[in-house]
Short mmCIF file of C-alpha atoms and ligand atoms in Angstrom, two decimals:
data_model
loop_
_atom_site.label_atom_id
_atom_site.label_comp_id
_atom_site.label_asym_id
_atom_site.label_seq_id
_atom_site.Cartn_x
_atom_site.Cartn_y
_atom_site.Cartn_z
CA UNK A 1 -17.75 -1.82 9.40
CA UNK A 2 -17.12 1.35 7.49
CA UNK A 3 -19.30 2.86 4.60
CA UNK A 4 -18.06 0.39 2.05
CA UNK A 5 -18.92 -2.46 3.89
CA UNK A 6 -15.17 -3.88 4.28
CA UNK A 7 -14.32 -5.07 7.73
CA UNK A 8 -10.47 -3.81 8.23
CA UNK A 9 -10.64 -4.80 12.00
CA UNK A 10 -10.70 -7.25 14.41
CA UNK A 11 -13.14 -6.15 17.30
CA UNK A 12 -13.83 -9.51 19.14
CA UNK A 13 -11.07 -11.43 17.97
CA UNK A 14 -8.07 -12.95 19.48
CA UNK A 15 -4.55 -13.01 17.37
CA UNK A 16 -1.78 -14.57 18.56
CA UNK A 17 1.58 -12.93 17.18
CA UNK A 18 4.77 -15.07 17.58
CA UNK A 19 8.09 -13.65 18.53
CA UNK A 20 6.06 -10.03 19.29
CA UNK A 21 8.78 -8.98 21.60
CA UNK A 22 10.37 -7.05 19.20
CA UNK A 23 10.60 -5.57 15.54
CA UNK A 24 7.90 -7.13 12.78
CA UNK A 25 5.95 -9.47 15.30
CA UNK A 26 5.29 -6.15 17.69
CA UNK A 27 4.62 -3.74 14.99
CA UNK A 28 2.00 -6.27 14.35
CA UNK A 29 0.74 -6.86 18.02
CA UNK A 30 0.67 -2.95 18.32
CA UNK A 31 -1.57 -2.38 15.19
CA UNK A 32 -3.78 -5.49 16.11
CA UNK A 33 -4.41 -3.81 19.16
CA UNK A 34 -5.46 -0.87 17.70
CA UNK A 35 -7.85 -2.76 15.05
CA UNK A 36 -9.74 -3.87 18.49
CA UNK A 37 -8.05 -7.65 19.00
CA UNK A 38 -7.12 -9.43 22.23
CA UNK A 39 -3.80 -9.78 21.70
CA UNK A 40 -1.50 -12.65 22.54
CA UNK A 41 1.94 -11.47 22.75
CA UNK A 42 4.63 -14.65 22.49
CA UNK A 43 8.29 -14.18 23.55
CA UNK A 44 10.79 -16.51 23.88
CA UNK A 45 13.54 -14.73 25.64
CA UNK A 46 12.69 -10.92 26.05
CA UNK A 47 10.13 -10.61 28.56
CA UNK A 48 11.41 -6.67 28.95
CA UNK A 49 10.08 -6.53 24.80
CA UNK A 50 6.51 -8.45 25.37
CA UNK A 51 5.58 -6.15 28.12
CA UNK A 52 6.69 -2.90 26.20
CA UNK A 53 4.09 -4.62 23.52
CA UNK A 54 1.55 -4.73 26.46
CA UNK A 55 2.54 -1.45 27.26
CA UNK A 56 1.94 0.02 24.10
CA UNK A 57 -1.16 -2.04 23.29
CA UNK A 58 -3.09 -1.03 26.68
CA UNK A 59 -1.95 3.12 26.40
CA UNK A 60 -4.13 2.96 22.93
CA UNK A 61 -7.21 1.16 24.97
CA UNK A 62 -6.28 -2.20 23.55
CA UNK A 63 -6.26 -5.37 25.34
CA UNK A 64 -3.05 -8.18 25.61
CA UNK A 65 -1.47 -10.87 27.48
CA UNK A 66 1.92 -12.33 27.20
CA UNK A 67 2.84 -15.65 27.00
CA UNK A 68 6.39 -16.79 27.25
CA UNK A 69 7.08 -19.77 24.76
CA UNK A 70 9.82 -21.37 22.01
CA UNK A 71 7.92 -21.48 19.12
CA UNK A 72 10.56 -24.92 18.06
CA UNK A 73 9.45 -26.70 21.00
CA UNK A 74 5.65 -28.57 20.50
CA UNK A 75 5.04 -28.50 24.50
CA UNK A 76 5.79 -24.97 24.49
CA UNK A 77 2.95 -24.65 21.33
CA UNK A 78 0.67 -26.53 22.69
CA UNK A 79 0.83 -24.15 25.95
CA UNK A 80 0.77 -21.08 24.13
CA UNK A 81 -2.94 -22.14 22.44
CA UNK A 82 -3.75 -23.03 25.94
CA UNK A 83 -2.92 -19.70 27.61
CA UNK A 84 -4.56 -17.90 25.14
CA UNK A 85 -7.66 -19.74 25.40
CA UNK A 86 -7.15 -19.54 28.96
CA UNK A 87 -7.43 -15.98 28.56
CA UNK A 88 -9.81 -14.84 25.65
CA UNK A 89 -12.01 -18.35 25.05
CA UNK A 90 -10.58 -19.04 21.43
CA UNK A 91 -8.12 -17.71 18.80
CA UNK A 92 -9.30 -16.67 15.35
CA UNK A 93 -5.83 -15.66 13.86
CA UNK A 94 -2.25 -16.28 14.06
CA UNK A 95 0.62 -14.31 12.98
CA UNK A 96 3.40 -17.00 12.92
CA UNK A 97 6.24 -14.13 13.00
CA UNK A 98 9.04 -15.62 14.99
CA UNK A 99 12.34 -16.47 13.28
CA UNK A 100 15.98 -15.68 13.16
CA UNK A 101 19.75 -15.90 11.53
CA UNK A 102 22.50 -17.63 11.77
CA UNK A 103 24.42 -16.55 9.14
CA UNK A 104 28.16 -18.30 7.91
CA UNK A 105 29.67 -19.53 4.50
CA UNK A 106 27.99 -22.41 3.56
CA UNK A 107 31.23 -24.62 3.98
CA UNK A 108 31.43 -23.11 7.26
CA UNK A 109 27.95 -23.52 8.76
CA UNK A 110 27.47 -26.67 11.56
CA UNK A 111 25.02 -28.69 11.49
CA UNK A 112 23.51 -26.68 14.72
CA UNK A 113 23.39 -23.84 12.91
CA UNK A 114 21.44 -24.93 10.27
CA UNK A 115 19.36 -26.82 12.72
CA UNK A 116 18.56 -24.03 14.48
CA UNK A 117 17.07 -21.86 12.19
CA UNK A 118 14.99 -24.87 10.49
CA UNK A 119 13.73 -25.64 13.80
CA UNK A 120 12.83 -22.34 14.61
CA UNK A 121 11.71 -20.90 11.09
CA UNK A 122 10.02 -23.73 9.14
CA UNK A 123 9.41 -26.28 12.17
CA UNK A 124 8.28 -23.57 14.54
CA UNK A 125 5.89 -22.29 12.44
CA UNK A 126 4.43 -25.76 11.30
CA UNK A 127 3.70 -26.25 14.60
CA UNK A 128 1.63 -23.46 15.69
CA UNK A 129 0.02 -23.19 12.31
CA UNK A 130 -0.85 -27.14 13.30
CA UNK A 131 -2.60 -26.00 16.86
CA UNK A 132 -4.34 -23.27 15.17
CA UNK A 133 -5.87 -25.45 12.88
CA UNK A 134 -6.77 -28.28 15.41
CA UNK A 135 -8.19 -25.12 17.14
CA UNK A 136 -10.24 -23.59 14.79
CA UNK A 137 -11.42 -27.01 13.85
CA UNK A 138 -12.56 -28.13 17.56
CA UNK A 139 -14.13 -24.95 18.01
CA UNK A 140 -16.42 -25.23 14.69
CA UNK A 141 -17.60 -21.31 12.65
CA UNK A 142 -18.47 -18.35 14.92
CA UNK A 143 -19.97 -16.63 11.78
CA UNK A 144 -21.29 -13.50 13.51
CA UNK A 145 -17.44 -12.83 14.24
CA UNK A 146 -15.97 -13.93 10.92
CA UNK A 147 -16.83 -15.21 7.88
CA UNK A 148 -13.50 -17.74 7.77
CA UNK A 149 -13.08 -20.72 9.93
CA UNK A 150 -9.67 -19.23 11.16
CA UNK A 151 -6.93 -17.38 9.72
CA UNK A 152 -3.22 -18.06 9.86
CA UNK A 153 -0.75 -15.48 8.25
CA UNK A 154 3.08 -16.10 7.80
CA UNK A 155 5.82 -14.24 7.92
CA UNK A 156 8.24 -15.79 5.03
CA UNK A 157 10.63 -13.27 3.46
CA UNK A 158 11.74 -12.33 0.01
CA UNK A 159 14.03 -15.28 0.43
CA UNK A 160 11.82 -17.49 -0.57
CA UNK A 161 12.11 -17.07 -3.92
CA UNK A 162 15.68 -14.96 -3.89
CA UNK A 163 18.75 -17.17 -3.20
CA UNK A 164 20.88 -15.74 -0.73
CA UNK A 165 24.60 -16.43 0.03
CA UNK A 166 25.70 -17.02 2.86
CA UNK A 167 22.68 -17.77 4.86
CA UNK A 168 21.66 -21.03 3.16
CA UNK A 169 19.61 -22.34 6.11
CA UNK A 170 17.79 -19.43 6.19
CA UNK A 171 16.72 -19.22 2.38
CA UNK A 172 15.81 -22.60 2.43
CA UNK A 173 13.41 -22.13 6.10
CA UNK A 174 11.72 -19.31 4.00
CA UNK A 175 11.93 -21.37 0.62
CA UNK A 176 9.84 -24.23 2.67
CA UNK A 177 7.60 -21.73 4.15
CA UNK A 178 6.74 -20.89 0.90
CA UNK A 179 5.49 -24.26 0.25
CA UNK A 180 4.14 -25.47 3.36
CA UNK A 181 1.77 -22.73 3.48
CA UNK A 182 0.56 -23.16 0.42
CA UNK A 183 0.02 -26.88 0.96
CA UNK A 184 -1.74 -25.71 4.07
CA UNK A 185 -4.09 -23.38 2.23
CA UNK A 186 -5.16 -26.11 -0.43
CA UNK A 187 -5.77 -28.94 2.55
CA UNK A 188 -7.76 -26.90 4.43
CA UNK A 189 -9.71 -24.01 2.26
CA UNK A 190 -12.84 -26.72 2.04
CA UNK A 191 -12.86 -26.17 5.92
CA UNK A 192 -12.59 -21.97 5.50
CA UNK A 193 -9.03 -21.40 7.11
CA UNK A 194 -7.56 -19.00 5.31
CA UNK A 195 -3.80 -19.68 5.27
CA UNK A 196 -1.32 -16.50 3.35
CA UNK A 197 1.98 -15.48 3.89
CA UNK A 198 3.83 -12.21 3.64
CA UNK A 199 7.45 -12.13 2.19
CA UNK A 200 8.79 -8.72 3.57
CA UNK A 201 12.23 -7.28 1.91
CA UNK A 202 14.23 -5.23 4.26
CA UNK A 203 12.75 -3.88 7.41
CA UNK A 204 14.27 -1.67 10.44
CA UNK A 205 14.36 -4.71 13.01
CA UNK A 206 17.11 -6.28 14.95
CA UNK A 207 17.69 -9.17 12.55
CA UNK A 208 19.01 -7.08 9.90
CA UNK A 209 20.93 -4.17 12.20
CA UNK A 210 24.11 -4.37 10.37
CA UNK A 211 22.88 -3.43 6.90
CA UNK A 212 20.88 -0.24 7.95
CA UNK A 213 23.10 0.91 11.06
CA UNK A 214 26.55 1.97 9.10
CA UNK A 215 25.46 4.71 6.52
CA UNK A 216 27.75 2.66 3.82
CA UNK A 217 25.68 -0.51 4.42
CA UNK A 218 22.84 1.12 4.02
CA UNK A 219 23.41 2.65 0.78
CA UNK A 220 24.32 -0.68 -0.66
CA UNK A 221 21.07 -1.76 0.81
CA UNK A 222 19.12 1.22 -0.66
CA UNK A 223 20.48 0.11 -3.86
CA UNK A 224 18.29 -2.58 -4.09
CA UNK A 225 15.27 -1.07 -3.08
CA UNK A 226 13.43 1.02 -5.98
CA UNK A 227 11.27 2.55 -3.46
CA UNK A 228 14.06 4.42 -1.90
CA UNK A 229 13.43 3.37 1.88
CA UNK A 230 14.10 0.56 4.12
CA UNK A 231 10.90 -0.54 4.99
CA UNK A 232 9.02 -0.16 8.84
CA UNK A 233 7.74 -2.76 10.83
CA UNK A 234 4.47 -0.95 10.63
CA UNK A 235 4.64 -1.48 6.64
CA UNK A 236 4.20 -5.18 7.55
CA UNK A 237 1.49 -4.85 9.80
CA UNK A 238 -0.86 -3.02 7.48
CA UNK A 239 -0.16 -6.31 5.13
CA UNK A 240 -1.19 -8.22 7.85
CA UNK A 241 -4.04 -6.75 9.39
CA UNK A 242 -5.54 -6.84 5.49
CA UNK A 243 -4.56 -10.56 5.61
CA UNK A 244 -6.10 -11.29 8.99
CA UNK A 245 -9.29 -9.24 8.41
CA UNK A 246 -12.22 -9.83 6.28
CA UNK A 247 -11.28 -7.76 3.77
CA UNK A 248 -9.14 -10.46 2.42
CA UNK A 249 -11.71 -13.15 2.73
CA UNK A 250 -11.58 -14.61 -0.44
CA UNK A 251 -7.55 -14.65 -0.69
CA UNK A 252 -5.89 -17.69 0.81
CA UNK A 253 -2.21 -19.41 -0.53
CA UNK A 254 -0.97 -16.22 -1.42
CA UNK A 255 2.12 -14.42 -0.63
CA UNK A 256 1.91 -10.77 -0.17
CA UNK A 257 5.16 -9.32 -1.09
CA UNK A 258 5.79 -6.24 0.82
CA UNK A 259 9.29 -4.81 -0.19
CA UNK A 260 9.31 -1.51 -1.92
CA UNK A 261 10.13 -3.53 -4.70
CA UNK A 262 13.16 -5.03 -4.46
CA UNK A 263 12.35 -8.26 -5.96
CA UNK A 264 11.56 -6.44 -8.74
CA UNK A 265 15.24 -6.78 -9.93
CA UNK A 266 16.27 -3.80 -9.54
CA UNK A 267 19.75 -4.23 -11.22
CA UNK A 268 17.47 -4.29 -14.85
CA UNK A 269 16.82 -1.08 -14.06
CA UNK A 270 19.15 0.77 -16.32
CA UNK A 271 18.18 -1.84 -19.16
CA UNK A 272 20.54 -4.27 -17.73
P1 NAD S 301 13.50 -9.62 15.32
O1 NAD S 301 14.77 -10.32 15.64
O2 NAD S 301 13.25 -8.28 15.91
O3 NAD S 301 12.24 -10.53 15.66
C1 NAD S 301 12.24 -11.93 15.69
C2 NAD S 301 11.51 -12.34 16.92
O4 NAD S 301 11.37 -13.76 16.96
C3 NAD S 301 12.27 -11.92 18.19
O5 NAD S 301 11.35 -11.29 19.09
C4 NAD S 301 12.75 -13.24 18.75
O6 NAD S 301 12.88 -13.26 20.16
C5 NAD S 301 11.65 -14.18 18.28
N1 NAD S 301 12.06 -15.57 18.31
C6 NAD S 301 13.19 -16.12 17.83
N2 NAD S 301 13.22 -17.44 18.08
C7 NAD S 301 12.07 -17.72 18.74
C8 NAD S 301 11.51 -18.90 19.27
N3 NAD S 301 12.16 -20.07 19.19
N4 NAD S 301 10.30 -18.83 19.87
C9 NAD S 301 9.63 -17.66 19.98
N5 NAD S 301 10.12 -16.51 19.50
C10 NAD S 301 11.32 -16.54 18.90
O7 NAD S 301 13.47 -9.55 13.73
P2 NAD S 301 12.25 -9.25 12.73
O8 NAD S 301 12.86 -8.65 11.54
O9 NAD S 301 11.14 -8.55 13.40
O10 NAD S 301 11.80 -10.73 12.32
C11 NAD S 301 10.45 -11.17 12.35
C12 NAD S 301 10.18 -12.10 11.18
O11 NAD S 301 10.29 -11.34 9.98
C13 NAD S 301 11.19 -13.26 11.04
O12 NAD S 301 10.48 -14.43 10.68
C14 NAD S 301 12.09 -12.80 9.92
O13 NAD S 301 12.67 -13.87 9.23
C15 NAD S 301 11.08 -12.05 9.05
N6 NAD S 301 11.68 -11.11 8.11
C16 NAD S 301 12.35 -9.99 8.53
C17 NAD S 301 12.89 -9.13 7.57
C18 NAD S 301 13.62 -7.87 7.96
O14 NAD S 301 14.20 -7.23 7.06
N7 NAD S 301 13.63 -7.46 9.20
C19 NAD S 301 12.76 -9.42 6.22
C20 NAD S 301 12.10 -10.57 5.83
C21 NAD S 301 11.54 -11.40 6.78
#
């Protein structure tokens, strides 16, 4: 607790970050750490990634454990909970992070590709925002730890409200997202789970490597961003530790947009 009286970390509470192997998800784990949470770091592939997390977490005094999981599959979701529990007693937030491409012309996409990243970006996090909230729920308030219930943050993207060509089955997982969470937030505010999302633009991460490795990409991609930077995963984590905190306690079913202002179209910017 500082000298105003705003709570901007989590000493005593458990997060579990999705997909925290890498880019956004361990930017996020990293800072969490640092704001004083146990940190559960999920991986589905990169086991190398989750324990660099670790690494990083426990060198600034923090405390983590890893727990390999697909967020798509419910088995694997319901395990997850259960490790962490397992570890730390109880989970008070979750960063559902995970997600990923698979980009092709619409007319060209198969069905498994559009499958994938549905099952993965809009299922996947459906289901561990569902186990957080039969969590939170079985465990009852721990007021002297945090004013809400629980606390579930989501990482959308600008794409769900900007079209995007070429990667329709990812614009419409982040269009749902957009929706589900705030369907979410108005089912289960009466119960104090605070449910928000944060719709980053472009961020240094692996996803997006081809539009901020070549220096010609990048300028087209710099184009669109007023601020004049692609953005760092850390950029996302300060969103999110102000979402997960009790700073925010009174915001739920909102989307943080966190994008240096690129959905501020920025091709009106000579007048059009
Ligand atoms: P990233 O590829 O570094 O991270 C995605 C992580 O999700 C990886 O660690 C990956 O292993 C994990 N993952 C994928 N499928 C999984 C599964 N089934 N189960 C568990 N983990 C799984 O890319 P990132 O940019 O850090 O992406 C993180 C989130 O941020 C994604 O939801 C992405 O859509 C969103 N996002 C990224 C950007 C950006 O510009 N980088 C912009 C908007 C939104």
């Amino acid at each position: 607790m500082g000298e105003t009286g705003i709570r901007l970390d989590l000493t005593g509470q458990t997060a579990i970050v999705t997909g925290a192997s890498s880019g956004i998800g361990a930017g996020i784990a990293r800072l969490f750490g640092r704001a004083g949470a146990n940190v559960v770091i999920n991986y589905r592939s990169s086991e190398d990634g989750a324990r660099e997390t670790l690494r990083a977490i426990e060198d600034a005094g923090g405390t983590g454990r890893i727990v390999q999981a697909d967020v798509s599959q419910e088995g694997d979701v319901k395990r997850l909970f259960e490790e962490a529990c397992d570890a730390f007693g109880t989970v008070h937030v979750l960063i559902a992070n995970a997600g990923l491409q698979r980009d092709a012309p619409a007319h060209e996409m198969s069905l498994a590709d559009w499958k994938t990243v549905l099952d993965v970006n809009l299922t996947g996090q459906f289901l561990c925002a569902r186990e957080a909230i039969r969590l939170f729920r079985a465990r009852g308030p721990v007021p002297e730890v945090c004013p809400a219930l629980g606390k579930i943050v989501c990482i959308s993207s600008v794409h769900q409200f900007i079209p995007w060509s070429g990667r329709v089955n990812y614009a419409a997982s982040k269009g749902g997202l957009l929706l589900m969470m705030q369907s979410l937030a108005q089912e289960y505010a009466g119960e104090k789970i605070r449910i928000n999302a944060i719709a980053p633009g472009a961020i240094k991460t692996a996803i997006n490597r081809s539009s901020w490795d070549d220096p010609a990409e990048r300028e087209k991609l710099l184009d669109l961003i007023p601020y004049g930077r692609i953005g760092e995963s850390e950029d996302v984590a300060r969103a999110a530790l102000w979402l997960a905190s009790d700073a925010s306690d009174y915001v739920t079913g909102e989307t943080l947009v966190v994008d240096g202002g690129m959905a501020l179209y920025p091709g009106f910017r000579e007048g059009g």
